[in-house]
């Protein structure tokens, strides 16, 4: 079971989605892939691109293995910022803050870790 940061890329457009997972294999094979194939992925922009370009136009890449699962969210934030995948021109991420979704907020510990990363 490998954990880390991954990127789903639409090759024709270059747009990407960045995420983190404790189990990368399961995240792709039990969550993203079945939902995209069934047309029910929660990310409507990623789903629309999947419908338009087809499965073969996408890649799933591990961009950083992370052995300390406590560092998944801070490392995901690093990659969200670096690749700017929350910018609709560059990516599919809805949220600019890793580990969040609409209506939720990162914990104090996560905010502190993110502050440390951004200060570098």
XYZ file of C-alpha atoms in Angstrom:
120
model
C 0.000 0.000 0.000
C 1.739 3.149 -1.241
C 0.641 6.613 -0.166
C 1.395 9.904 -1.829
C 0.374 12.695 -4.142
C -1.105 11.935 -7.554
C -2.065 13.811 -10.675
C -4.781 12.954 -13.182
C -3.930 14.665 -16.462
C -6.042 15.252 -19.538
C -3.298 14.945 -22.148
C -5.028 16.897 -24.974
C -5.605 19.967 -22.784
C -2.794 19.603 -20.254
C -5.252 20.277 -17.439
C -4.731 18.242 -14.279
C -6.307 17.254 -11.000
C -4.050 16.862 -7.957
C -4.961 14.749 -4.935
C -3.494 12.714 -2.109
C -4.218 9.215 -0.898
C -3.159 6.803 1.801
C -3.590 4.035 -0.772
C -2.876 5.333 -4.268
C -3.890 2.129 -6.032
C -7.270 2.070 -4.303
C -7.886 5.792 -4.906
C -7.493 5.322 -8.655
C -8.958 1.840 -9.156
C -11.800 1.913 -6.595
C -12.780 5.582 -6.676
C -11.754 7.823 -9.579
C -11.729 5.297 -12.401
C -15.087 3.598 -11.670
C -16.803 6.949 -11.064
C -15.413 8.472 -14.260
C -16.355 5.409 -16.287
C -19.878 5.465 -14.841
C -20.265 9.215 -15.477
C -20.794 9.998 -11.794
C -17.510 11.594 -10.688
C -18.061 14.367 -8.141
C -15.774 16.714 -10.067
C -17.988 17.798 -12.926
C -15.165 19.460 -14.884
C -13.002 16.345 -14.777
C -16.046 14.271 -15.715
C -16.891 16.557 -18.652
C -13.342 16.306 -20.001
C -13.453 12.508 -19.574
C -16.681 12.392 -21.577
C -15.273 14.666 -24.282
C -11.809 13.106 -24.738
C -12.297 9.541 -23.526
C -10.441 7.340 -21.072
C -7.330 6.912 -23.216
C -6.704 10.677 -23.095
C -6.000 10.568 -19.335
C -3.011 9.579 -17.261
C -2.748 8.821 -13.547
C 0.709 9.630 -12.218
C 2.228 9.475 -8.751
C 4.087 12.768 -8.472
C 5.396 12.281 -4.937
C 5.456 9.222 -2.701
C 4.738 10.223 0.912
C 5.551 7.706 3.625
C 4.396 9.849 6.567
C 0.623 10.054 6.079
C 0.502 13.100 8.370
C 2.319 14.950 5.574
C -0.176 14.077 2.817
C -2.256 17.240 3.087
C 0.711 19.639 3.338
C 2.415 17.957 0.369
C -0.825 18.007 -1.606
C -1.044 21.736 -0.907
C 2.503 22.198 -2.177
C 1.580 20.536 -5.483
C -1.751 22.376 -5.774
C 0.157 25.644 -5.444
C 3.043 24.623 -7.684
C 0.876 23.304 -10.520
C -1.952 25.831 -9.965
C -4.571 23.163 -10.662
C -7.287 25.199 -8.910
C -6.959 27.742 -11.743
C -9.654 26.692 -14.256
C -7.244 27.474 -17.105
C -4.732 24.945 -15.742
C -6.625 22.319 -13.840
C -9.706 20.610 -12.470
C -9.352 21.122 -8.695
C -12.357 22.943 -7.213
C -10.613 23.931 -3.994
C -7.431 25.902 -3.522
C -6.883 24.374 -0.081
C -5.792 20.743 0.122
C -7.964 18.423 2.128
C -10.894 20.791 2.016
C -14.119 20.745 0.182
C -16.922 23.211 -0.003
C -18.182 24.074 3.450
C -15.222 22.614 5.336
C -12.001 24.100 6.662
C -8.562 22.597 7.346
C -7.664 21.851 10.955
C -5.407 24.128 12.991
C -2.558 21.607 12.577
C -3.028 21.551 8.802
C -3.133 25.350 8.598
C 0.079 25.543 10.629
C 1.794 22.982 8.378
C 0.662 24.860 5.287
C 1.933 28.147 6.733
C 5.323 26.550 7.273
C 5.432 25.292 3.679
C 4.372 28.652 2.229
C 6.983 30.509 4.287
C 9.787 28.600 2.511
